[in-house]
PDB file of C-alpha atoms in Angstrom:
ATOM      1  CA  UNK A 194      82.164  99.461 112.599  1.00  0.00           C
ATOM      2  CA  UNK A 195      85.756  98.865 113.570  1.00  0.00           C
ATOM      3  CA  UNK A 196      84.930  95.544 115.199  1.00  0.00           C
ATOM      4  CA  UNK A 197      83.568  94.226 111.900  1.00  0.00           C
ATOM      5  CA  UNK A 198      86.412  95.673 109.849  1.00  0.00           C
ATOM      6  CA  UNK A 199      89.127  94.188 112.017  1.00  0.00           C
ATOM      7  CA  UNK A 200      87.498  90.750 112.147  1.00  0.00           C
ATOM      8  CA  UNK A 201      88.204  90.459 115.871  1.00  0.00           C
ATOM      9  CA  UNK A 202      86.396  87.248 116.655  1.00  0.00           C
ATOM     10  CA  UNK A 203      87.075  84.986 119.583  1.00  0.00           C
ATOM     11  CA  UNK A 204      88.331  82.043 117.560  1.00  0.00           C
ATOM     12  CA  UNK A 205      90.502  79.228 118.799  1.00  0.00           C
ATOM     13  CA  UNK A 206      90.941  75.632 117.773  1.00  0.00           C
ATOM     14  CA  UNK A 207      92.497  72.641 119.446  1.00  0.00           C
ATOM     15  CA  UNK A 208      95.294  71.002 117.490  1.00  0.00           C
ATOM     16  CA  UNK A 209      95.956  67.787 119.389  1.00  0.00           C
ATOM     17  CA  UNK A 210      96.062  68.893 123.023  1.00  0.00           C
ATOM     18  CA  UNK A 211      97.180  72.456 122.220  1.00  0.00           C
ATOM     19  CA  UNK A 212      94.693  75.285 121.830  1.00  0.00           C
ATOM     20  CA  UNK A 213      95.631  77.686 119.036  1.00  0.00           C
ATOM     21  CA  UNK A 214      94.460  81.277 118.835  1.00  0.00           C
ATOM     22  CA  UNK A 215      93.936  82.154 115.159  1.00  0.00           C
ATOM     23  CA  UNK A 216      92.842  85.755 115.750  1.00  0.00           C
ATOM     24  CA  UNK A 217      96.288  87.256 114.970  1.00  0.00           C
ATOM     25  CA  UNK A 218      96.399  85.385 111.646  1.00  0.00           C
ATOM     26  CA  UNK A 219      92.856  86.410 110.759  1.00  0.00           C
ATOM     27  CA  UNK A 220      93.445  90.067 111.543  1.00  0.00           C
ATOM     28  CA  UNK A 221      96.592  90.172 109.397  1.00  0.00           C
ATOM     29  CA  UNK A 222      94.785  88.354 106.563  1.00  0.00           C
ATOM     30  CA  UNK A 223      91.886  90.789 106.828  1.00  0.00           C
ATOM     31  CA  UNK A 224      94.235  93.766 106.514  1.00  0.00           C
ATOM     32  CA  UNK A 225      95.805  92.146 103.433  1.00  0.00           C
ATOM     33  CA  UNK A 226      92.407  91.694 101.762  1.00  0.00           C
ATOM     34  CA  UNK A 227      91.434  95.301 102.529  1.00  0.00           C
ATOM     35  CA  UNK A 228      94.706  96.626 101.035  1.00  0.00           C
ATOM     36  CA  UNK A 229      94.480  94.358  97.981  1.00  0.00           C
ATOM     37  CA  UNK A 230      91.010  95.600  97.136  1.00  0.00           C
ATOM     38  CA  UNK A 231      91.763  99.256  97.900  1.00  0.00           C
ATOM     39  CA  UNK A 232      94.796  99.457  95.626  1.00  0.00           C
ATOM     40  CA  UNK A 233      93.261  97.417  92.821  1.00  0.00           C
ATOM     41  CA  UNK A 234      90.449 100.006  92.924  1.00  0.00           C
ATOM     42  CA  UNK A 235      93.050 102.756  92.561  1.00  0.00           C
ATOM     43  CA  UNK A 236      94.360 100.986  89.459  1.00  0.00           C
ATOM     44  CA  UNK A 237      90.833 100.575  88.100  1.00  0.00           C
ATOM     45  CA  UNK A 238      89.904 104.225  88.595  1.00  0.00           C
ATOM     46  CA  UNK A 239      93.156 105.399  87.018  1.00  0.00           C
ATOM     47  CA  UNK A 240      92.628 103.060  84.053  1.00  0.00           C
ATOM     48  CA  UNK A 241      89.060 104.261  83.472  1.00  0.00           C
ATOM     49  CA  UNK A 242      90.243 107.867  83.466  1.00  0.00           C
ATOM     50  CA  UNK A 243      93.320 107.585  81.212  1.00  0.00           C
ATOM     51  CA  UNK A 244      91.515 105.412  78.658  1.00  0.00           C
ATOM     52  CA  UNK A 245      88.359 107.521  78.485  1.00  0.00           C
ATOM     53  CA  UNK A 246      87.883 108.401  74.787  1.00  0.00           C
ATOM     54  CA  UNK A 247      86.571 111.938  75.474  1.00  0.00           C
ATOM     55  CA  UNK A 248      88.539 113.348  78.403  1.00  0.00           C
ATOM     56  CA  UNK A 249      91.561 114.532  76.427  1.00  0.00           C
ATOM     57  CA  UNK A 250      89.376 116.357  73.911  1.00  0.00           C
ATOM     58  CA  UNK A 251      87.041 117.927  76.439  1.00  0.00           C
ATOM     59  CA  UNK A 252      89.682 118.722  79.050  1.00  0.00           C
ATOM     60  CA  UNK A 253      87.335 117.761  81.871  1.00  0.00           C
ATOM     61  CA  UNK A 254      84.674 115.145  82.459  1.00  0.00           C
ATOM     62  CA  UNK A 255      82.923 113.343  85.308  1.00  0.00           C
ATOM     63  CA  UNK A 256      84.091 109.726  85.444  1.00  0.00           C
ATOM     64  CA  UNK A 257      83.109 107.150  88.061  1.00  0.00           C
ATOM     65  CA  UNK A 258      81.736 109.855  90.359  1.00  0.00           C
ATOM     66  CA  UNK A 259      84.876 112.014  90.179  1.00  0.00           C
ATOM     67  CA  UNK A 260      85.406 115.331  88.422  1.00  0.00           C
ATOM     68  CA  UNK A 261      88.416 114.601  86.203  1.00  0.00           C
ATOM     69  CA  UNK A 262      90.638 117.072  84.383  1.00  0.00           C
ATOM     70  CA  UNK A 263      93.404 116.581  81.833  1.00  0.00           C
ATOM     71  CA  UNK A 264      96.359 118.810  81.000  1.00  0.00           C
ATOM     72  CA  UNK A 265      99.444 118.468  78.797  1.00  0.00           C
ATOM     73  CA  UNK A 266     101.495 121.491  79.864  1.00  0.00           C
ATOM     74  CA  UNK A 267     103.891 121.786  81.540  1.00  0.00           C
ATOM     75  CA  UNK A 268     103.444 117.995  81.977  1.00  0.00           C
ATOM     76  CA  UNK A 269     100.802 115.374  81.344  1.00  0.00           C
ATOM     77  CA  UNK A 270      98.566 115.264  84.380  1.00  0.00           C
ATOM     78  CA  UNK A 271      95.206 113.789  85.309  1.00  0.00           C
ATOM     79  CA  UNK A 272      93.417 115.100  88.392  1.00  0.00           C
ATOM     80  CA  UNK A 273      90.708 112.781  89.731  1.00  0.00           C
ATOM     81  CA  UNK A 274      88.704 114.779  92.260  1.00  0.00           C
ATOM     82  CA  UNK A 275      86.065 113.156  94.477  1.00  0.00           C
ATOM     83  CA  UNK A 276      85.677 116.516  96.239  1.00  0.00           C
ATOM     84  CA  UNK A 277      86.282 117.309  99.898  1.00  0.00           C
ATOM     85  CA  UNK A 278      83.117 115.572 101.025  1.00  0.00           C
ATOM     86  CA  UNK A 279      82.091 112.025 100.333  1.00  0.00           C
ATOM     87  CA  UNK A 280      80.833 111.242  96.811  1.00  0.00           C
ATOM     88  CA  UNK A 281      78.727 108.155  96.114  1.00  0.00           C
ATOM     89  CA  UNK A 282      80.287 106.255  93.206  1.00  0.00           C
ATOM     90  CA  UNK A 283      78.763 103.720  90.779  1.00  0.00           C
ATOM     91  CA  UNK A 284      80.056 100.833  92.917  1.00  0.00           C
ATOM     92  CA  UNK A 285      77.956 102.171  95.858  1.00  0.00           C
ATOM     93  CA  UNK A 286      81.083 103.074  97.813  1.00  0.00           C
ATOM     94  CA  UNK A 287      81.664 106.631  98.945  1.00  0.00           C
ATOM     95  CA  UNK A 288      84.961 108.386  98.306  1.00  0.00           C
ATOM     96  CA  UNK A 289      86.519 111.754  98.964  1.00  0.00           C
ATOM     97  CA  UNK A 290      89.780 113.498  98.160  1.00  0.00           C
ATOM     98  CA  UNK A 291      91.989 113.673  95.102  1.00  0.00           C
ATOM     99  CA  UNK A 292      94.118 111.236  93.115  1.00  0.00           C
ATOM    100  CA  UNK A 293      96.680 112.997  90.906  1.00  0.00           C
ATOM    101  CA  UNK A 294      98.467 111.062  88.157  1.00  0.00           C
ATOM    102  CA  UNK A 295     101.540 112.627  86.525  1.00  0.00           C
ATOM    103  CA  UNK A 296     102.815 110.914  83.348  1.00  0.00           C
ATOM    104  CA  UNK A 297     106.130 110.994  81.520  1.00  0.00           C
ATOM    105  CA  UNK A 298     104.381 110.310  78.177  1.00  0.00           C
ATOM    106  CA  UNK A 299     100.955 109.383  76.844  1.00  0.00           C
ATOM    107  CA  UNK A 300      99.838 106.255  78.672  1.00  0.00           C
ATOM    108  CA  UNK A 301      99.084 104.424  75.418  1.00  0.00           C
ATOM    109  CA  UNK A 302     102.844 104.314  74.795  1.00  0.00           C
ATOM    110  CA  UNK A 303     104.855 101.291  75.916  1.00  0.00           C
ATOM    111  CA  UNK A 304     107.006 102.159  78.974  1.00  0.00           C
ATOM    112  CA  UNK A 305     104.792 105.131  79.885  1.00  0.00           C
ATOM    113  CA  UNK A 306     104.829 105.580  83.647  1.00  0.00           C
ATOM    114  CA  UNK A 307     102.235 107.314  85.803  1.00  0.00           C
ATOM    115  CA  UNK A 308     103.133 108.517  89.301  1.00  0.00           C
ATOM    116  CA  UNK A 309     100.070 108.654  91.550  1.00  0.00           C
ATOM    117  CA  UNK A 310      99.678 110.745  94.694  1.00  0.00           C
ATOM    118  CA  UNK A 311      96.785 111.129  97.129  1.00  0.00           C
ATOM    119  CA  UNK A 312      95.382 114.217  98.793  1.00  0.00           C
ATOM    120  CA  UNK A 313      93.027 113.315 101.661  1.00  0.00           C
ATOM    121  CA  UNK A 314      91.849 110.312  99.624  1.00  0.00           C
ATOM    122  CA  UNK A 315      89.533 107.895 101.435  1.00  0.00           C
ATOM    123  CA  UNK A 316      87.120 105.103 100.558  1.00  0.00           C
ATOM    124  CA  UNK A 317      84.341 104.932 103.139  1.00  0.00           C
ATOM    125  CA  UNK A 318      86.328 105.030 106.407  1.00  0.00           C
ATOM    126  CA  UNK A 319      89.628 103.822 104.946  1.00  0.00           C
ATOM    127  CA  UNK A 320      92.262 106.488 104.203  1.00  0.00           C
ATOM    128  CA  UNK A 321      95.092 105.788 101.730  1.00  0.00           C
ATOM    129  CA  UNK A 322      98.487 107.493 101.842  1.00  0.00           C
ATOM    130  CA  UNK A 323     101.729 106.970  99.921  1.00  0.00           C
ATOM    131  CA  UNK A 324     102.865 107.274  96.328  1.00  0.00           C
ATOM    132  CA  UNK A 325     102.481 104.484  93.770  1.00  0.00           C
ATOM    133  CA  UNK A 326     103.305 104.021  90.100  1.00  0.00           C
ATOM    134  CA  UNK A 327     101.599 102.351  87.165  1.00  0.00           C
ATOM    135  CA  UNK A 328     103.626 101.295  84.109  1.00  0.00           C
ATOM    136  CA  UNK A 329     102.464 100.353  80.610  1.00  0.00           C
ATOM    137  CA  UNK A 330     104.484  97.172  80.136  1.00  0.00           C
ATOM    138  CA  UNK A 331     103.300  96.454  76.608  1.00  0.00           C
ATOM    139  CA  UNK A 332     102.102  93.136  75.235  1.00  0.00           C
ATOM    140  CA  UNK A 333     102.886  89.695  76.594  1.00  0.00           C
ATOM    141  CA  UNK A 334     103.982  86.749  74.448  1.00  0.00           C
ATOM    142  CA  UNK A 335     100.271  85.898  74.244  1.00  0.00           C
ATOM    143  CA  UNK A 336      99.553  89.410  72.904  1.00  0.00           C
ATOM    144  CA  UNK A 337      97.783  90.519  76.072  1.00  0.00           C
ATOM    145  CA  UNK A 338      98.262  94.029  77.449  1.00  0.00           C
ATOM    146  CA  UNK A 339     100.098  94.116  80.792  1.00  0.00           C
ATOM    147  CA  UNK A 340     100.436  96.913  83.314  1.00  0.00           C
ATOM    148  CA  UNK A 341     102.653  96.963  86.409  1.00  0.00           C
ATOM    149  CA  UNK A 342     101.400  98.548  89.633  1.00  0.00           C
ATOM    150  CA  UNK A 343     104.099  99.261  92.213  1.00  0.00           C
ATOM    151  CA  UNK A 344     103.167 100.376  95.735  1.00  0.00           C
ATOM    152  CA  UNK A 345     106.530 100.917  97.472  1.00  0.00           C
ATOM    153  CA  UNK A 346     105.269 102.126 100.842  1.00  0.00           C
ATOM    154  CA  UNK A 347     101.626 102.702 101.703  1.00  0.00           C
ATOM    155  CA  UNK A 348      99.778 103.484 104.890  1.00  0.00           C
ATOM    156  CA  UNK A 349      96.123 102.525 105.107  1.00  0.00           C
ATOM    157  CA  UNK A 350      94.174 103.835 108.086  1.00  0.00           C
ATOM    158  CA  UNK A 351      90.823 102.690 109.441  1.00  0.00           C
ATOM    159  CA  UNK A 352      89.109 105.815 110.749  1.00  0.00           C
ATOM    160  CA  UNK A 353      86.530 105.127 113.459  1.00  0.00           C
ATOM    161  CA  UNK A 354      84.744 107.135 116.123  1.00  0.00           C
ATOM    162  CA  UNK A 355      87.100 105.514 118.629  1.00  0.00           C
ATOM    163  CA  UNK A 356      90.292 106.548 116.826  1.00  0.00           C
ATOM    164  CA  UNK A 357      92.544 105.837 113.862  1.00  0.00           C
ATOM    165  CA  UNK A 358      94.134 102.438 113.190  1.00  0.00           C
ATOM    166  CA  UNK A 359      96.913 102.444 110.546  1.00  0.00           C
ATOM    167  CA  UNK A 360      98.715  99.539 108.938  1.00  0.00           C
ATOM    168  CA  UNK A 361     101.496  99.412 106.341  1.00  0.00           C
ATOM    169  CA  UNK A 362     101.541  97.668 102.975  1.00  0.00           C
ATOM    170  CA  UNK A 363     103.677  97.407  99.855  1.00  0.00           C
ATOM    171  CA  UNK A 364     103.229  95.417  96.674  1.00  0.00           C
ATOM    172  CA  UNK A 365     104.439  94.686  93.161  1.00  0.00           C
ATOM    173  CA  UNK A 366     101.627  93.496  90.896  1.00  0.00           C
ATOM    174  CA  UNK A 367     100.995  92.786  87.215  1.00  0.00           C
ATOM    175  CA  UNK A 368      97.546  93.497  85.760  1.00  0.00           C
ATOM    176  CA  UNK A 369      96.804  91.513  82.582  1.00  0.00           C
ATOM    177  CA  UNK A 370      93.942  92.882  80.477  1.00  0.00           C
ATOM    178  CA  UNK A 371      91.695  89.956  79.547  1.00  0.00           C
ATOM    179  CA  UNK A 372      88.252  91.361  78.712  1.00  0.00           C
ATOM    180  CA  UNK A 373      86.743  94.657  77.549  1.00  0.00           C
ATOM    181  CA  UNK A 374      89.356  95.900  75.082  1.00  0.00           C
ATOM    182  CA  UNK A 375      86.890  96.290  72.185  1.00  0.00           C
ATOM    183  CA  UNK A 376      84.532  98.567  74.166  1.00  0.00           C
ATOM    184  CA  UNK A 377      86.686 101.490  75.367  1.00  0.00           C
ATOM    185  CA  UNK A 378      83.602 103.580  76.132  1.00  0.00           C
ATOM    186  CA  UNK A 379      82.219 100.921  78.497  1.00  0.00           C
ATOM    187  CA  UNK A 380      84.420  99.949  81.443  1.00  0.00           C
ATOM    188  CA  UNK A 381      81.785  97.698  83.046  1.00  0.00           C
ATOM    189  CA  UNK A 382      82.886  94.727  80.917  1.00  0.00           C
ATOM    190  CA  UNK A 383      86.602  95.132  81.710  1.00  0.00           C
ATOM    191  CA  UNK A 384      88.406  92.361  83.576  1.00  0.00           C
ATOM    192  CA  UNK A 385      92.027  91.933  84.632  1.00  0.00           C
ATOM    193  CA  UNK A 386      94.020  89.122  86.170  1.00  0.00           C
ATOM    194  CA  UNK A 387      96.314  90.242  88.974  1.00  0.00           C
ATOM    195  CA  UNK A 388      99.536  88.429  89.854  1.00  0.00           C
ATOM    196  CA  UNK A 389     102.462  89.333  92.107  1.00  0.00           C
ATOM    197  CA  UNK A 390     103.339  89.697  95.766  1.00  0.00           C
ATOM    198  CA  UNK A 391     102.928  92.003  98.729  1.00  0.00           C
ATOM    199  CA  UNK A 392     103.976  92.470 102.339  1.00  0.00           C
ATOM    200  CA  UNK A 393     103.087  94.623 105.291  1.00  0.00           C
ATOM    201  CA  UNK A 394     102.376  94.887 109.006  1.00  0.00           C
ATOM    202  CA  UNK A 395      98.839  94.894 110.399  1.00  0.00           C
ATOM    203  CA  UNK A 396      97.398  97.389 112.884  1.00  0.00           C
ATOM    204  CA  UNK A 397      99.122  95.592 115.771  1.00  0.00           C
ATOM    205  CA  UNK A 398     102.468  95.355 113.972  1.00  0.00           C
ATOM    206  CA  UNK A 399     102.256  91.693 112.904  1.00  0.00           C
ATOM    207  CA  UNK A 400     104.404  91.262 109.774  1.00  0.00           C
ATOM    208  CA  UNK A 401     102.989  89.333 106.828  1.00  0.00           C
ATOM    209  CA  UNK A 402     103.857  88.571 103.222  1.00  0.00           C
ATOM    210  CA  UNK A 403     101.888  87.133 100.321  1.00  0.00           C
ATOM    211  CA  UNK A 404     102.289  85.598  96.879  1.00  0.00           C
ATOM    212  CA  UNK A 405      99.362  85.257  94.483  1.00  0.00           C
ATOM    213  CA  UNK A 406      99.148  81.555  93.685  1.00  0.00           C
ATOM    214  CA  UNK A 407      96.061  81.703  91.432  1.00  0.00           C
ATOM    215  CA  UNK A 408      95.474  85.013  89.587  1.00  0.00           C
ATOM    216  CA  UNK A 409      93.007  87.349  91.242  1.00  0.00           C
ATOM    217  CA  UNK A 410      89.955  88.237  89.164  1.00  0.00           C
ATOM    218  CA  UNK A 411      89.543  92.014  89.045  1.00  0.00           C
ATOM    219  CA  UNK A 412      86.133  92.644  87.438  1.00  0.00           C
ATOM    220  CA  UNK A 413      85.258  96.307  86.959  1.00  0.00           C
ATOM    221  CA  UNK A 414      81.540  95.564  87.348  1.00  0.00           C
ATOM    222  CA  UNK A 415      82.106  94.129  90.837  1.00  0.00           C
ATOM    223  CA  UNK A 416      83.050  96.023  94.002  1.00  0.00           C
ATOM    224  CA  UNK A 417      85.212  93.137  95.186  1.00  0.00           C
ATOM    225  CA  UNK A 418      87.955  90.855  93.967  1.00  0.00           C
ATOM    226  CA  UNK A 419      85.939  87.860  92.856  1.00  0.00           C
ATOM    227  CA  UNK A 420      88.341  84.990  92.318  1.00  0.00           C
ATOM    228  CA  UNK A 421      91.856  83.782  93.057  1.00  0.00           C
ATOM    229  CA  UNK A 422      94.070  82.403  95.789  1.00  0.00           C
ATOM    230  CA  UNK A 423      96.877  84.034  97.759  1.00  0.00           C
ATOM    231  CA  UNK A 424      99.400  82.246  99.967  1.00  0.00           C
ATOM    232  CA  UNK A 425      99.842  84.036 103.271  1.00  0.00           C
ATOM    233  CA  UNK A 426     102.843  84.032 105.604  1.00  0.00           C
ATOM    234  CA  UNK A 427     103.108  85.360 109.154  1.00  0.00           C
ATOM    235  CA  UNK A 428     106.595  84.293 110.303  1.00  0.00           C
ATOM    236  CA  UNK A 429     106.274  85.865 113.750  1.00  0.00           C
ATOM    237  CA  UNK A 430     103.088  84.039 114.740  1.00  0.00           C
ATOM    238  CA  UNK A 431     102.475  80.544 116.061  1.00  0.00           C
ATOM    239  CA  UNK A 432     100.717  79.593 112.816  1.00  0.00           C
ATOM    240  CA  UNK A 433     103.120  80.734 110.130  1.00  0.00           C
ATOM    241  CA  UNK A 434     101.368  79.914 106.863  1.00  0.00           C
ATOM    242  CA  UNK A 435      97.926  79.793 105.328  1.00  0.00           C
ATOM    243  CA  UNK A 436      96.060  81.061 102.316  1.00  0.00           C
ATOM    244  CA  UNK A 437      93.264  83.396 101.266  1.00  0.00           C
ATOM    245  CA  UNK A 438      90.619  82.168  98.841  1.00  0.00           C
ATOM    246  CA  UNK A 439      88.243  84.487  96.979  1.00  0.00           C
ATOM    247  CA  UNK A 440      85.070  82.548  96.313  1.00  0.00           C
ATOM    248  CA  UNK A 441      83.025  84.602  93.825  1.00  0.00           C
ATOM    249  CA  UNK A 442      83.535  82.295  90.832  1.00  0.00           C
ATOM    250  CA  UNK A 443      79.945  82.584  89.641  1.00  0.00           C
ATOM    251  CA  UNK A 444      78.895  85.963  91.013  1.00  0.00           C
ATOM    252  CA  UNK A 445      80.019  89.248  92.521  1.00  0.00           C
ATOM    253  CA  UNK A 446      80.455  88.550  96.209  1.00  0.00           C
ATOM    254  CA  UNK A 447      82.248  90.137  99.146  1.00  0.00           C
ATOM    255  CA  UNK A 448      82.850  86.729 100.708  1.00  0.00           C
ATOM    256  CA  UNK A 449      86.344  85.398 101.336  1.00  0.00           C
ATOM    257  CA  UNK A 450      87.753  82.326 103.056  1.00  0.00           C
ATOM    258  CA  UNK A 451      90.925  82.112 105.146  1.00  0.00           C
ATOM    259  CA  UNK A 452      92.617  78.750 105.729  1.00  0.00           C
ATOM    260  CA  UNK A 453      95.108  78.094 108.545  1.00  0.00           C
ATOM    261  CA  UNK A 454      96.174  74.554 109.530  1.00  0.00           C
ATOM    262  CA  UNK A 455      93.503  73.388 107.069  1.00  0.00           C
ATOM    263  CA  UNK A 456      90.836  75.094 109.195  1.00  0.00           C
ATOM    264  CA  UNK A 457      88.480  77.332 107.167  1.00  0.00           C
ATOM    265  CA  UNK A 458      87.407  80.753 108.444  1.00  0.00           C
ATOM    266  CA  UNK A 459      84.714  82.742 106.673  1.00  0.00           C
ATOM    267  CA  UNK A 460      84.542  86.521 106.322  1.00  0.00           C
ATOM    268  CA  UNK A 461      82.087  88.770 104.509  1.00  0.00           C
ATOM    269  CA  UNK A 462      82.971  92.406 103.975  1.00  0.00           C
ATOM    270  CA  UNK A 463      80.545  95.241 104.318  1.00  0.00           C
ATOM    271  CA  UNK A 464      80.930  98.230 101.966  1.00  0.00           C
ATOM    272  CA  UNK A 465      84.276  99.850 102.862  1.00  0.00           C
TER     273      UNK A 465
END
């Protein structure tokens, strides 16, 4: 499993008379894609829960495979519990653990901020640790709802039979709500555009940073980020720049392309 996740392929290309090893770039880019998807999923799950039209009234409800509870006293809190064993979710991924969101006011209010924490939270064999916040930023000049997702310091860990392989990641992203607003009881038609930047260090300590050049398409009815382009920088490596291209324009696909020195490299993610 780990071999596929880490994308450790024996890849080298000759540039003139010099042979270049692209494996360090590809591994760092792979870790970026994994983190991008994992934390956009956290946003999606949180959004489905706090906008559910029944949860506040009922006090508890199963949403997206999790047992969710709502409380107002002594503070507004949502507990999203995938239980201590793995739960199969509607996106065919398995999750376990708890996401707790504590709010300073109702999330429908502009400037409402949710602080999210994890308790043994994992998706497949990827464990997420570190606090993050989601802010209701109100409407844009184009009258589109915008949310800010800040991940100040996260650790993501691949858990394999051979050991644990952590990497670090942080990001500041804007999620613009483009589709699905008129059907609050049906999240499958929701779609957001993601913009912003991130940085981190892969499992071998290689530092990287990114800027989203073309907004990422976050479709709730797809397990993967479908569209968009991210510039990718690895200042400590021989090849210092490249980009990541999500290629699911016409369908839900787990395929992604990495480009370094204009050389394309293809990756397809298994469920993780």
